[in-house]
Amino acid sequence: MGTGIGSVPDDLDALDAPARRPLRGCRTGTSCGRSGQGAHRRPSNHCDMTQARVLVAAALLLLALYVTGAVALGTTPQVDDSSAHLAAWFRDNRDAARLYAWTAAFGTLAVATLAAIIRGLLPAPHRDVFLLGAAAFVVETAVQAWFWAGLALDPGSLDPATVRLAFNVVSFWGPVLTGATMAMIGAVTALGLRSRPAIPRWLTVLGVIAFLEQAIETITVFGTSGFTAPGGAMNLQVGAGVTLVWIVGLVAWAARELGERARGTEEPTPAV
């Protein structure tokens, strides 16, 4: 039982009481990112509190960017709209589409920061699965933003058939993104399904709900119109809403964990 994937030991006290374990990269008695002789001495709780603040700031930035992009785009065209309607939408909303791409650029920074900090709270191999899912999320969103911005650059010169082809590609962002979100959600939620859970029950329940919703949402790959169409309401309203709630819960848990670690770290004896 002491061996296996990630060599997770039977004794999970370190997971159940994370305050006794400083984050990797934080050393008791040194400041974040500095070590060795001559380094300015600070307790390791300085690392934890700093990361907690950065985590919350990144989450708020991501939320602000998400709302800004959604408001800018407004009511987007549907995959079953005519090619002429699609071309007209990009002509009328070219600035909004490029603003959305701008928010996606800064969103990459926010997601990367969130993923890096939360990864430090997870054991192997869960942390690596979570990080790979977050990386896929960033890459797929960036590709989608490229298409939105590209179509909006000079929409008047585009043939409606060209707009149709590009928009069909964009529409499959939501259906395929479910793979990335399931990797992130599953990596964390699995920690709550052990005999000795490493995350709170409420986060486990929330994760199970979000994972199942995302798994069901993959049927939008086969949709053609209506609620289950690629890029339709199931992706952009139901799926996005459930995933957003899970991310808020995850950030709340991570910030609390970092805070508990900071409060549970004893002040080290100053080096002579």
Short mmCIF file of C-alpha atoms in Angstrom, two decimals, residues 4-252:
data_model
loop_
_atom_site.label_atom_id
_atom_site.label_comp_id
_atom_site.label_asym_id
_atom_site.label_seq_id
_atom_site.Cartn_x
_atom_site.Cartn_y
_atom_site.Cartn_z
CA GLY A 4 1.98 2.80 -6.58
CA ILE A 5 1.40 5.76 -8.84
CA GLY A 6 3.04 8.81 -7.31
CA SER A 7 4.19 6.63 -4.31
CA VAL A 8 1.38 8.00 -2.14
CA PRO A 9 1.93 6.74 1.44
CA ASP A 10 -0.76 5.21 3.60
CA ASP A 11 -0.28 7.89 6.23
CA LEU A 12 -1.96 10.95 4.79
CA ASP A 13 -1.54 13.10 7.87
CA ALA A 14 0.49 15.50 5.79
CA LEU A 15 -2.53 15.99 3.54
CA ASP A 16 -5.09 16.12 6.33
CA ALA A 17 -3.03 18.66 8.25
CA PRO A 18 -1.30 20.73 5.56
CA ALA A 19 -0.41 23.45 8.04
CA ARG A 20 2.47 21.27 9.22
CA ARG A 21 4.00 21.14 5.74
CA PRO A 22 5.35 24.28 4.10
CA LEU A 23 4.78 24.55 0.37
CA ARG A 24 7.53 23.25 -1.82
CA GLY A 25 9.76 26.16 -2.67
CA CYS A 26 9.17 27.80 0.73
CA ARG A 27 11.86 27.14 3.29
CA THR A 28 11.44 27.82 6.97
CA GLY A 29 13.51 30.79 7.89
CA THR A 30 14.00 32.18 4.40
CA SER A 31 12.04 34.47 2.14
CA CYS A 32 10.24 33.16 -0.97
CA GLY A 33 12.65 32.22 -3.71
CA ARG A 34 15.81 32.98 -1.70
CA SER A 35 18.10 30.75 0.27
CA GLY A 36 21.68 30.40 1.34
CA GLN A 37 23.97 32.56 3.38
CA GLY A 38 23.16 36.22 3.40
CA ALA A 39 19.51 35.69 2.47
CA HIS A 40 17.03 37.90 4.29
CA ARG A 41 15.40 35.75 6.96
CA ARG A 42 11.62 35.52 7.16
CA PRO A 43 9.27 32.82 8.42
CA SER A 44 7.84 30.49 5.78
CA ASN A 45 4.34 31.79 6.53
CA HIS A 46 5.36 34.86 4.54
CA CYS A 47 5.41 32.61 1.44
CA ASP A 48 1.99 31.16 2.21
CA MET A 49 0.30 34.50 2.86
CA THR A 50 1.85 36.05 -0.24
CA GLN A 51 0.67 33.17 -2.39
CA ALA A 52 -2.82 33.37 -0.88
CA ARG A 53 -3.07 37.05 -1.78
CA VAL A 54 -1.74 36.46 -5.29
CA LEU A 55 -4.18 33.57 -5.74
CA VAL A 56 -7.18 35.71 -4.80
CA ALA A 57 -5.95 38.59 -6.96
CA ALA A 58 -5.53 36.28 -9.97
CA ALA A 59 -9.01 34.84 -9.42
CA LEU A 60 -10.56 38.31 -9.28
CA LEU A 61 -8.66 39.31 -12.42
CA LEU A 62 -9.90 36.20 -14.23
CA LEU A 63 -13.48 36.88 -13.17
CA ALA A 64 -13.27 40.52 -14.30
CA LEU A 65 -11.82 39.50 -17.67
CA TYR A 66 -14.48 36.81 -18.13
CA VAL A 67 -17.30 39.27 -17.44
CA THR A 68 -15.71 41.92 -19.67
CA GLY A 69 -15.35 39.51 -22.58
CA ALA A 70 -18.87 38.13 -22.18
CA VAL A 71 -20.42 41.60 -22.02
CA ALA A 72 -18.38 42.77 -25.00
CA LEU A 73 -19.53 39.89 -27.20
CA GLY A 74 -23.15 40.10 -26.09
CA THR A 75 -25.40 37.74 -28.02
CA THR A 76 -23.12 35.72 -30.26
CA PRO A 77 -24.19 34.00 -33.48
CA GLN A 78 -25.13 30.33 -33.45
CA VAL A 79 -23.62 27.52 -35.44
CA ASP A 80 -26.85 27.02 -37.39
CA ASP A 81 -27.08 30.68 -38.49
CA SER A 82 -26.67 31.46 -42.17
CA SER A 83 -23.25 32.35 -43.58
CA ALA A 84 -24.52 35.82 -44.49
CA HIS A 85 -25.68 36.40 -40.91
CA LEU A 86 -22.30 35.32 -39.54
CA ALA A 87 -20.45 37.69 -41.87
CA ALA A 88 -22.78 40.55 -40.92
CA TRP A 89 -22.28 39.89 -37.20
CA PHE A 90 -18.51 40.19 -37.47
CA ARG A 91 -18.85 43.38 -39.51
CA ASP A 92 -21.08 44.89 -36.85
CA ASN A 93 -19.13 43.61 -33.83
CA ARG A 94 -15.51 43.71 -34.97
CA ASP A 95 -14.35 45.81 -32.01
CA ALA A 96 -16.18 43.59 -29.51
CA ALA A 97 -14.58 40.45 -30.94
CA ARG A 98 -11.10 41.95 -30.69
CA LEU A 99 -11.77 43.14 -27.14
CA TYR A 100 -12.67 39.56 -26.26
CA ALA A 101 -9.33 38.40 -27.71
CA TRP A 102 -7.58 41.03 -25.57
CA THR A 103 -9.23 39.69 -22.41
CA ALA A 104 -8.13 36.18 -23.40
CA ALA A 105 -4.51 37.36 -23.52
CA PHE A 106 -4.58 38.59 -19.93
CA GLY A 107 -6.71 35.59 -18.98
CA THR A 108 -3.74 33.39 -19.83
CA LEU A 109 -1.72 35.15 -17.13
CA ALA A 110 -4.50 34.73 -14.58
CA VAL A 111 -5.09 31.03 -15.28
CA ALA A 112 -1.36 30.26 -15.29
CA THR A 113 -0.96 31.95 -11.90
CA LEU A 114 -3.94 30.10 -10.42
CA ALA A 115 -2.74 26.76 -11.76
CA ALA A 116 0.81 27.19 -10.50
CA ILE A 117 -0.25 28.07 -6.95
CA ILE A 118 -2.96 25.42 -6.66
CA ARG A 119 -0.62 22.78 -8.10
CA GLY A 120 1.63 23.33 -5.09
CA LEU A 121 -1.19 22.20 -2.79
CA LEU A 122 -1.79 18.90 -4.57
CA PRO A 123 0.15 15.62 -4.27
CA ALA A 124 1.57 13.68 -7.21
CA PRO A 125 0.24 12.64 -9.66
CA HIS A 126 -2.85 14.80 -9.11
CA ARG A 127 -0.87 18.04 -9.38
CA ASP A 128 0.52 17.08 -12.79
CA VAL A 129 -2.86 16.08 -14.20
CA PHE A 130 -4.30 19.36 -12.92
CA LEU A 131 -1.48 21.40 -14.46
CA LEU A 132 -1.78 19.66 -17.83
CA GLY A 133 -5.51 20.31 -17.84
CA ALA A 134 -4.95 23.98 -17.06
CA ALA A 135 -2.34 24.22 -19.82
CA ALA A 136 -4.74 22.67 -22.32
CA PHE A 137 -7.42 25.14 -21.16
CA VAL A 138 -5.10 28.08 -21.86
CA VAL A 139 -3.96 26.81 -25.27
CA GLU A 140 -7.46 25.97 -26.52
CA THR A 141 -8.81 29.33 -25.38
CA ALA A 142 -5.95 31.16 -27.08
CA VAL A 143 -6.62 29.37 -30.37
CA GLN A 144 -10.30 30.27 -30.14
CA ALA A 145 -9.40 33.91 -29.48
CA TRP A 146 -7.15 33.92 -32.56
CA PHE A 147 -10.11 33.00 -34.75
CA TRP A 148 -12.40 35.60 -33.19
CA ALA A 149 -9.81 38.34 -33.64
CA GLY A 150 -8.84 37.16 -37.12
CA LEU A 151 -12.40 37.20 -38.38
CA ALA A 152 -12.90 40.68 -36.90
CA LEU A 153 -9.75 42.20 -38.39
CA ASP A 154 -11.21 42.92 -41.83
CA PRO A 155 -14.62 41.24 -42.00
CA GLY A 156 -15.77 43.30 -44.96
CA SER A 157 -13.28 41.56 -47.24
CA LEU A 158 -14.24 38.04 -46.21
CA ASP A 159 -16.43 35.73 -48.23
CA PRO A 160 -19.38 34.42 -46.18
CA ALA A 161 -18.28 30.86 -46.87
CA THR A 162 -14.87 31.61 -45.33
CA VAL A 163 -16.53 33.09 -42.26
CA ARG A 164 -18.70 29.98 -42.00
CA LEU A 165 -15.67 27.67 -42.05
CA ALA A 166 -13.77 29.65 -39.42
CA PHE A 167 -16.82 29.99 -37.18
CA ASN A 168 -17.47 26.26 -37.34
CA VAL A 169 -13.95 25.72 -35.96
CA VAL A 170 -14.53 28.31 -33.22
CA SER A 171 -17.80 26.66 -32.23
CA PHE A 172 -16.03 23.47 -31.18
CA TRP A 173 -14.02 25.28 -28.51
CA GLY A 174 -16.67 24.50 -25.86
CA PRO A 175 -17.19 20.82 -26.71
CA VAL A 176 -13.47 20.04 -26.80
CA LEU A 177 -12.61 22.21 -23.79
CA THR A 178 -14.51 19.74 -21.62
CA GLY A 179 -11.49 17.43 -21.78
CA ALA A 180 -9.28 20.07 -20.18
CA THR A 181 -11.83 20.95 -17.50
CA MET A 182 -12.44 17.29 -16.65
CA ALA A 183 -8.70 16.81 -16.14
CA MET A 184 -8.58 19.78 -13.75
CA ILE A 185 -11.77 18.89 -11.89
CA GLY A 186 -11.02 15.18 -11.72
CA ALA A 187 -7.49 15.66 -10.41
CA VAL A 188 -8.76 17.63 -7.41
CA THR A 189 -12.00 15.73 -6.80
CA ALA A 190 -10.24 12.36 -6.65
CA LEU A 191 -8.53 13.57 -3.46
CA GLY A 192 -11.91 13.63 -1.76
CA LEU A 193 -12.84 10.08 -2.76
CA ARG A 194 -10.17 8.41 -0.65
CA SER A 195 -10.81 6.63 2.64
CA ARG A 196 -9.12 9.63 4.27
CA PRO A 197 -10.19 12.63 2.14
CA ALA A 198 -7.61 15.33 1.51
CA ILE A 199 -10.17 17.98 0.55
CA PRO A 200 -13.43 19.05 2.25
CA ARG A 201 -16.63 17.14 1.55
CA TRP A 202 -18.32 20.20 0.02
CA LEU A 203 -15.54 20.58 -2.55
CA THR A 204 -15.76 16.88 -3.35
CA VAL A 205 -19.53 17.09 -3.93
CA LEU A 206 -19.09 20.22 -6.04
CA GLY A 207 -16.36 18.52 -8.04
CA VAL A 208 -18.42 15.40 -8.71
CA ILE A 209 -21.32 17.52 -9.97
CA ALA A 210 -19.05 19.63 -12.17
CA PHE A 211 -17.20 16.58 -13.55
CA LEU A 212 -20.42 14.76 -14.44
CA GLU A 213 -21.85 17.87 -16.09
CA GLN A 214 -18.71 18.29 -18.19
CA ALA A 215 -18.74 14.62 -19.14
CA ILE A 216 -22.38 14.85 -20.27
CA GLU A 217 -21.58 18.08 -22.09
CA THR A 218 -19.27 16.22 -24.46
CA ILE A 219 -22.40 15.24 -26.41
CA THR A 220 -22.28 18.73 -27.92
CA VAL A 221 -19.55 17.38 -30.21
CA PHE A 222 -22.39 15.62 -32.06
CA GLY A 223 -24.91 18.47 -31.85
CA THR A 224 -26.04 20.46 -34.86
CA SER A 225 -28.57 22.97 -33.52
CA GLY A 226 -30.38 24.16 -30.43
CA PHE A 227 -29.34 23.54 -26.84
CA THR A 228 -26.75 20.85 -27.62
CA ALA A 229 -25.22 22.60 -30.64
CA PRO A 230 -21.45 23.22 -30.51
CA GLY A 231 -20.97 26.60 -28.85
CA GLY A 232 -24.62 26.63 -27.80
CA ALA A 233 -26.34 27.12 -24.47
CA MET A 234 -25.14 23.84 -23.01
CA ASN A 235 -21.52 24.94 -23.52
CA LEU A 236 -21.63 28.66 -22.90
CA GLN A 237 -24.30 28.89 -20.22
CA VAL A 238 -24.75 25.63 -18.33
CA GLY A 239 -21.22 24.26 -18.68
CA ALA A 240 -19.48 27.57 -18.20
CA GLY A 241 -21.62 28.40 -15.18
CA VAL A 242 -21.02 25.08 -13.43
CA THR A 243 -17.28 25.23 -14.10
CA LEU A 244 -17.09 28.81 -12.86
CA VAL A 245 -18.78 27.83 -9.59
CA TRP A 246 -16.27 24.98 -9.16
CA ILE A 247 -13.33 27.32 -9.81
CA VAL A 248 -14.65 29.75 -7.19
CA GLY A 249 -14.92 26.89 -4.71
CA LEU A 250 -11.44 25.64 -5.57
CA VAL A 251 -9.91 29.07 -5.07
CA ALA A 252 -11.73 29.50 -1.76
#
